[in-house]
Amino acid sequence: GQQVMQIPQYQHVQEGEDFTTYCNSSTTLSNIQWYKQRPGGHPVFLIQLVKSGEVKKQKRLTFQFGEAKKNSSLHITATQTTDVGTYFCAAPRSNFGNEKLTFGTGTRLTIIP
Amino acid sequence: EPEVTQTPSHQVTQMGQEVILRCVPISNHLYFYWYRQILGQKVEFLVSFYNNEISEKSEIFDDQFSVERPDGSNFTLKIRSTKLEDSAMYFCASSESRDRGHYGYTFGSGTRLTVV
């Protein structure tokens, strides 16, 4: 079955430093989604990437989808304490979505003030 | 902003007892899901539901689990005879119709189930 791995599992950074999490799939993905889960909270949808090589930005967050559509990354520039949480990539099986999401293993980001 | 509502927020139950977890999805969403997350681990798919029937279920979703949409607004997950290993956070989610493309899933705030 489809497997989605993320590295690193944990990342501790000083406030103001950059942060990157990487997502790798065993199979070619139709699209990839990213979610953020605050401590004690629920997953919140951030973005979806569909096209090979696609790059999208949300303020300090930059999302990339690999050329082969088997990997993706999320980069946060100049982290703030509000960035604390676990970042998950997630992959549905088709571009229509509405099917099960396979979540990655997640990267837990903690910020040292 | 529309929300997915889940009740209760925390449920403690004796092993072997039945529990029903309740969810009210976003009103114009047609696809509904249950996921669970054991503490500190990743989010795992349980079941998807569309047009009043299960469209897909995982290996976790065995005969002890069932889902229902009894009245057009609520979406429930029933665990017939709970086991210790069912202790987890259970998330309900919904997503928009297929015709509108895919905009991500909206998750509820979850029900923490503790089986003792």
mmCIF file of C-alpha atoms in Angstrom:
data_model
loop_
_atom_site.group_PDB
_atom_site.id
_atom_site.type_symbol
_atom_site.label_atom_id
_atom_site.label_comp_id
_atom_site.label_asym_id
_atom_site.label_seq_id
_atom_site.Cartn_x
_atom_site.Cartn_y
_atom_site.Cartn_z
ATOM 1 C CA GLY A 1 0.000 0.000 0.000
ATOM 2 C CA GLN A 2 0.913 3.643 -0.287
ATOM 3 C CA GLN A 3 3.474 4.823 2.253
ATOM 4 C CA VAL A 4 4.384 8.407 2.990
ATOM 5 C CA MET A 5 7.462 9.130 5.083
ATOM 6 C CA GLN A 6 8.565 12.424 6.544
ATOM 7 C CA ILE A 7 11.876 13.589 7.887
ATOM 8 C CA PRO A 8 12.906 14.700 10.339
ATOM 9 C CA GLN A 9 10.581 13.324 12.991
ATOM 10 C CA TYR A 10 11.441 16.182 15.350
ATOM 11 C CA GLN A 11 13.023 19.575 14.812
ATOM 12 C CA HIS A 12 13.979 22.078 17.501
ATOM 13 C CA VAL A 13 14.950 25.506 16.216
ATOM 14 C CA GLN A 14 15.736 28.867 17.709
ATOM 15 C CA GLU A 15 13.095 31.466 17.012
ATOM 16 C CA GLY A 16 14.034 33.227 13.808
ATOM 17 C CA GLU A 17 15.785 30.234 12.257
ATOM 18 C CA ASP A 18 14.444 28.453 9.203
ATOM 19 C CA PHE A 19 12.746 25.060 9.222
ATOM 20 C CA THR A 20 12.225 22.445 6.519
ATOM 21 C CA THR A 21 10.354 19.162 6.513
ATOM 22 C CA TYR A 22 10.552 16.639 3.703
ATOM 23 C CA CYS A 23 7.924 14.200 2.543
ATOM 24 C CA ASN A 24 8.644 11.129 0.418
ATOM 25 C CA SER A 25 6.250 8.689 -1.155
ATOM 26 C CA SER A 26 6.838 5.152 -2.324
ATOM 27 C CA THR A 27 4.541 5.815 -5.293
ATOM 28 C CA THR A 28 3.893 8.673 -7.715
ATOM 29 C CA LEU A 29 1.312 11.030 -6.267
ATOM 30 C CA SER A 30 -1.545 12.730 -8.053
ATOM 31 C CA ASN A 31 -1.331 15.581 -5.568
ATOM 32 C CA ILE A 32 -0.105 16.285 -2.067
ATOM 33 C CA GLN A 33 -1.642 18.198 0.790
ATOM 34 C CA TRP A 34 -0.066 19.728 3.859
ATOM 35 C CA TYR A 35 -1.679 20.020 7.273
ATOM 36 C CA LYS A 36 -0.632 21.634 10.530
ATOM 37 C CA GLN A 37 -1.636 20.254 13.903
ATOM 38 C CA ARG A 38 -1.061 22.446 16.922
ATOM 39 C CA PRO A 39 -0.331 20.655 20.231
ATOM 40 C CA GLY A 40 -3.621 19.217 21.475
ATOM 41 C CA GLY A 41 -5.361 20.335 18.304
ATOM 42 C CA HIS A 42 -6.662 18.889 15.080
ATOM 43 C CA PRO A 43 -5.157 18.848 11.584
ATOM 44 C CA VAL A 44 -5.756 22.081 9.692
ATOM 45 C CA PHE A 45 -5.461 22.141 5.915
ATOM 46 C CA LEU A 46 -2.688 24.412 4.652
ATOM 47 C CA ILE A 47 -2.348 23.798 0.930
ATOM 48 C CA GLN A 48 -2.601 21.370 -1.959
ATOM 49 C CA LEU A 49 0.017 20.926 -4.701
ATOM 50 C CA VAL A 50 -0.950 19.252 -7.959
ATOM 51 C CA LYS A 51 1.547 19.981 -10.726
ATOM 52 C CA SER A 52 5.015 18.526 -11.129
ATOM 53 C CA GLY A 53 7.581 20.995 -9.817
ATOM 54 C CA GLU A 54 4.914 23.288 -8.388
ATOM 55 C CA VAL A 55 5.946 25.882 -5.814
ATOM 56 C CA LYS A 56 3.441 27.771 -3.688
ATOM 57 C CA LYS A 57 3.982 30.370 -0.993
ATOM 58 C CA GLN A 58 1.917 31.417 1.979
ATOM 59 C CA LYS A 59 3.691 34.302 3.686
ATOM 60 C CA ARG A 60 6.725 32.671 5.339
ATOM 61 C CA LEU A 61 5.794 29.150 4.192
ATOM 62 C CA THR A 62 7.033 27.736 0.882
ATOM 63 C CA PHE A 63 5.694 24.444 -0.423
ATOM 64 C CA GLN A 64 7.293 22.445 -3.234
ATOM 65 C CA PHE A 65 6.194 19.396 -5.176
ATOM 66 C CA GLY A 66 8.962 17.350 -6.767
ATOM 67 C CA GLU A 67 9.384 16.950 -10.497
ATOM 68 C CA ALA A 68 8.675 13.244 -10.253
ATOM 69 C CA LYS A 69 5.687 13.888 -7.950
ATOM 70 C CA LYS A 70 7.075 11.513 -5.343
ATOM 71 C CA ASN A 71 8.329 14.057 -2.853
ATOM 72 C CA SER A 72 7.436 17.390 -1.383
ATOM 73 C CA SER A 73 8.815 19.885 1.089
ATOM 74 C CA LEU A 74 7.623 22.623 3.382
ATOM 75 C CA HIS A 75 10.027 25.401 4.292
ATOM 76 C CA ILE A 76 9.332 28.033 6.936
ATOM 77 C CA THR A 77 11.474 31.154 6.901
ATOM 78 C CA ALA A 78 12.274 32.925 10.159
ATOM 79 C CA THR A 79 10.210 30.755 12.472
ATOM 80 C CA GLN A 80 7.951 32.277 15.100
ATOM 81 C CA THR A 81 6.477 30.738 18.238
ATOM 82 C CA THR A 82 3.138 30.488 16.447
ATOM 83 C CA ASP A 83 4.705 27.958 14.058
ATOM 84 C CA VAL A 84 4.911 25.355 16.814
ATOM 85 C CA GLY A 85 3.112 22.124 15.941
ATOM 86 C CA THR A 86 3.323 18.976 13.859
ATOM 87 C CA TYR A 87 3.358 19.309 10.103
ATOM 88 C CA PHE A 88 1.919 16.450 8.098
ATOM 89 C CA CYS A 89 1.942 15.816 4.414
ATOM 90 C CA ALA A 90 -0.965 13.750 3.141
ATOM 91 C CA ALA A 91 -1.725 12.109 -0.152
ATOM 92 C CA PRO A 92 -5.037 11.112 -1.667
ATOM 93 C CA ARG A 93 -5.113 8.603 -4.491
ATOM 94 C CA SER A 94 -6.469 10.801 -7.260
ATOM 95 C CA ASN A 95 -6.940 14.372 -8.328
ATOM 96 C CA PHE A 96 -10.587 14.128 -7.426
ATOM 97 C CA GLY A 97 -9.690 13.551 -3.834
ATOM 98 C CA ASN A 98 -12.681 12.635 -1.716
ATOM 99 C CA GLU A 99 -10.871 9.419 -0.960
ATOM 100 C CA LYS A 100 -8.836 8.411 1.984
ATOM 101 C CA LEU A 101 -5.799 10.485 2.780
ATOM 102 C CA THR A 102 -2.610 8.682 3.675
ATOM 103 C CA PHE A 103 -0.866 10.896 6.189
ATOM 104 C CA GLY A 104 2.856 11.111 6.523
ATOM 105 C CA THR A 105 4.580 10.382 9.788
ATOM 106 C CA GLY A 106 4.766 14.096 10.617
ATOM 107 C CA THR A 107 7.499 16.470 11.739
ATOM 108 C CA ARG A 108 7.085 18.015 15.169
ATOM 109 C CA LEU A 109 8.471 21.539 15.296
ATOM 110 C CA THR A 110 9.362 23.136 18.595
ATOM 111 C CA ILE A 111 10.680 26.679 18.888
ATOM 112 C CA ILE A 112 13.223 27.824 21.422
ATOM 113 C CA PRO A 113 12.390 31.465 22.220
ATOM 114 C CA GLU B 1 -15.759 29.960 8.856
ATOM 115 C CA PRO B 2 -17.738 26.666 8.743
ATOM 116 C CA GLU B 3 -16.678 24.050 11.249
ATOM 117 C CA VAL B 4 -16.973 20.321 11.771
ATOM 118 C CA THR B 5 -18.377 19.779 15.262
ATOM 119 C CA GLN B 6 -17.603 16.718 17.346
ATOM 120 C CA THR B 7 -19.081 15.561 20.636
ATOM 121 C CA PRO B 8 -18.117 14.638 23.247
ATOM 122 C CA SER B 9 -14.636 16.113 23.459
ATOM 123 C CA HIS B 10 -13.588 13.357 25.864
ATOM 124 C CA GLN B 11 -15.131 9.954 26.524
ATOM 125 C CA VAL B 12 -14.002 7.465 29.144
ATOM 126 C CA THR B 13 -15.452 3.986 28.869
ATOM 127 C CA GLN B 14 -15.024 0.557 30.354
ATOM 128 C CA MET B 15 -13.504 -2.125 28.158
ATOM 129 C CA GLY B 16 -16.263 -4.050 26.381
ATOM 130 C CA GLN B 17 -18.721 -1.172 26.434
ATOM 131 C CA GLU B 18 -20.231 0.421 23.346
ATOM 132 C CA VAL B 19 -19.451 4.036 22.487
ATOM 133 C CA ILE B 20 -20.922 6.389 19.934
ATOM 134 C CA LEU B 21 -18.908 9.342 18.736
ATOM 135 C CA ARG B 22 -20.861 12.115 17.094
ATOM 136 C CA CYS B 23 -20.008 14.573 14.361
ATOM 137 C CA VAL B 24 -21.818 17.315 12.511
ATOM 138 C CA PRO B 25 -20.038 17.858 9.188
ATOM 139 C CA ILE B 26 -20.112 21.101 7.223
ATOM 140 C CA SER B 27 -23.577 21.420 5.741
ATOM 141 C CA ASN B 28 -22.731 21.551 2.026
ATOM 142 C CA HIS B 29 -20.077 18.822 2.200
ATOM 143 C CA LEU B 30 -20.956 15.440 0.802
ATOM 144 C CA TYR B 31 -17.953 13.318 1.799
ATOM 145 C CA PHE B 32 -17.378 12.320 5.376
ATOM 146 C CA TYR B 33 -14.537 10.533 7.102
ATOM 147 C CA TRP B 34 -13.356 9.173 10.390
ATOM 148 C CA TYR B 35 -9.677 9.160 11.255
ATOM 149 C CA ARG B 36 -7.930 8.286 14.472
ATOM 150 C CA GLN B 37 -4.659 9.300 16.046
ATOM 151 C CA ILE B 38 -3.019 7.346 18.807
ATOM 152 C CA LEU B 39 -1.115 9.719 21.086
ATOM 153 C CA GLY B 40 2.006 11.043 19.409
ATOM 154 C CA GLN B 41 1.505 9.068 16.227
ATOM 155 C CA LYS B 42 0.287 9.823 12.753
ATOM 156 C CA VAL B 43 -3.291 10.280 11.653
ATOM 157 C CA GLU B 44 -4.808 7.010 10.396
ATOM 158 C CA PHE B 45 -7.742 6.583 8.041
ATOM 159 C CA LEU B 46 -10.685 4.557 9.302
ATOM 160 C CA VAL B 47 -13.584 5.012 6.895
ATOM 161 C CA SER B 48 -15.047 7.244 4.214
ATOM 162 C CA PHE B 49 -18.764 7.740 3.630
ATOM 163 C CA TYR B 50 -20.661 9.117 0.673
ATOM 164 C CA ASN B 51 -24.253 8.981 -0.463
ATOM 165 C CA ASN B 52 -25.312 7.154 2.690
ATOM 166 C CA GLU B 53 -22.899 4.312 2.327
ATOM 167 C CA ILE B 54 -19.320 3.409 3.117
ATOM 168 C CA SER B 55 -17.081 4.116 0.131
ATOM 169 C CA GLU B 56 -13.869 2.792 1.652
ATOM 170 C CA LYS B 57 -12.639 1.393 4.946
ATOM 171 C CA SER B 58 -9.277 0.472 6.380
ATOM 172 C CA GLU B 59 -8.114 -2.726 8.035
ATOM 173 C CA ILE B 60 -8.632 -1.037 11.396
ATOM 174 C CA PHE B 61 -12.341 -0.642 10.661
ATOM 175 C CA ASP B 62 -13.404 -4.183 11.535
ATOM 176 C CA ASP B 63 -16.804 -5.594 12.502
ATOM 177 C CA GLN B 64 -16.677 -3.753 15.826
ATOM 178 C CA PHE B 65 -16.955 -0.428 14.026
ATOM 179 C CA SER B 66 -19.918 1.049 12.209
ATOM 180 C CA VAL B 67 -20.908 4.443 10.853
ATOM 181 C CA GLU B 68 -24.261 6.027 10.310
ATOM 182 C CA ARG B 69 -25.809 9.253 9.106
ATOM 183 C CA PRO B 70 -29.111 8.949 10.897
ATOM 184 C CA ASP B 71 -30.767 12.271 10.212
ATOM 185 C CA GLY B 72 -29.035 14.157 7.406
ATOM 186 C CA SER B 73 -26.854 16.244 9.687
ATOM 187 C CA ASN B 74 -25.164 13.948 12.197
ATOM 188 C CA PHE B 75 -22.482 11.430 11.284
ATOM 189 C CA THR B 76 -21.716 8.857 13.960
ATOM 190 C CA LEU B 77 -19.008 6.303 14.631
ATOM 191 C CA LYS B 78 -19.987 3.386 16.848
ATOM 192 C CA ILE B 79 -17.544 1.017 18.471
ATOM 193 C CA ARG B 80 -19.517 -1.997 19.601
ATOM 194 C CA SER B 81 -17.229 -3.508 22.213
ATOM 195 C CA THR B 82 -14.291 -1.281 23.045
ATOM 196 C CA LYS B 83 -10.795 -2.616 23.601
ATOM 197 C CA LEU B 84 -7.896 -0.958 25.372
ATOM 198 C CA GLU B 85 -6.171 -0.412 22.037
ATOM 199 C CA ASP B 86 -9.119 1.658 20.803
ATOM 200 C CA SER B 87 -7.915 4.472 23.073
ATOM 201 C CA ALA B 88 -7.069 7.324 20.714
ATOM 202 C CA MET B 89 -8.198 10.696 19.424
ATOM 203 C CA TYR B 90 -10.934 10.227 16.849
ATOM 204 C CA PHE B 91 -11.316 12.916 14.215
ATOM 205 C CA CYS B 92 -14.274 13.424 11.950
ATOM 206 C CA ALA B 93 -13.634 15.226 8.665
ATOM 207 C CA SER B 94 -15.633 16.337 5.665
ATOM 208 C CA SER B 95 -14.799 17.581 2.198
ATOM 209 C CA GLU B 96 -16.544 19.348 -0.643
ATOM 210 C CA SER B 97 -18.259 17.686 -3.537
ATOM 211 C CA ARG B 98 -16.315 16.111 -6.347
ATOM 212 C CA ASP B 99 -17.628 18.645 -8.855
ATOM 213 C CA ARG B 100 -15.917 21.485 -7.062
ATOM 214 C CA GLY B 101 -12.557 19.824 -7.052
ATOM 215 C CA HIS B 102 -10.624 19.197 -3.943
ATOM 216 C CA TYR B 103 -9.908 21.833 -1.339
ATOM 217 C CA GLY B 104 -8.639 19.761 1.498
ATOM 218 C CA TYR B 105 -10.426 18.166 4.361
ATOM 219 C CA THR B 106 -11.933 20.067 7.269
ATOM 220 C CA PHE B 107 -11.320 18.218 10.511
ATOM 221 C CA GLY B 108 -13.308 18.470 13.710
ATOM 222 C CA SER B 109 -11.596 19.133 17.019
ATOM 223 C CA GLY B 110 -11.759 15.444 17.891
ATOM 224 C CA THR B 111 -13.045 13.111 20.602
ATOM 225 C CA ARG B 112 -10.458 11.685 22.949
ATOM 226 C CA LEU B 113 -11.546 8.140 23.742
ATOM 227 C CA THR B 114 -10.021 6.487 26.789
ATOM 228 C CA VAL B 115 -10.806 2.819 27.361
ATOM 229 C CA VAL B 116 -10.089 1.589 30.883
#
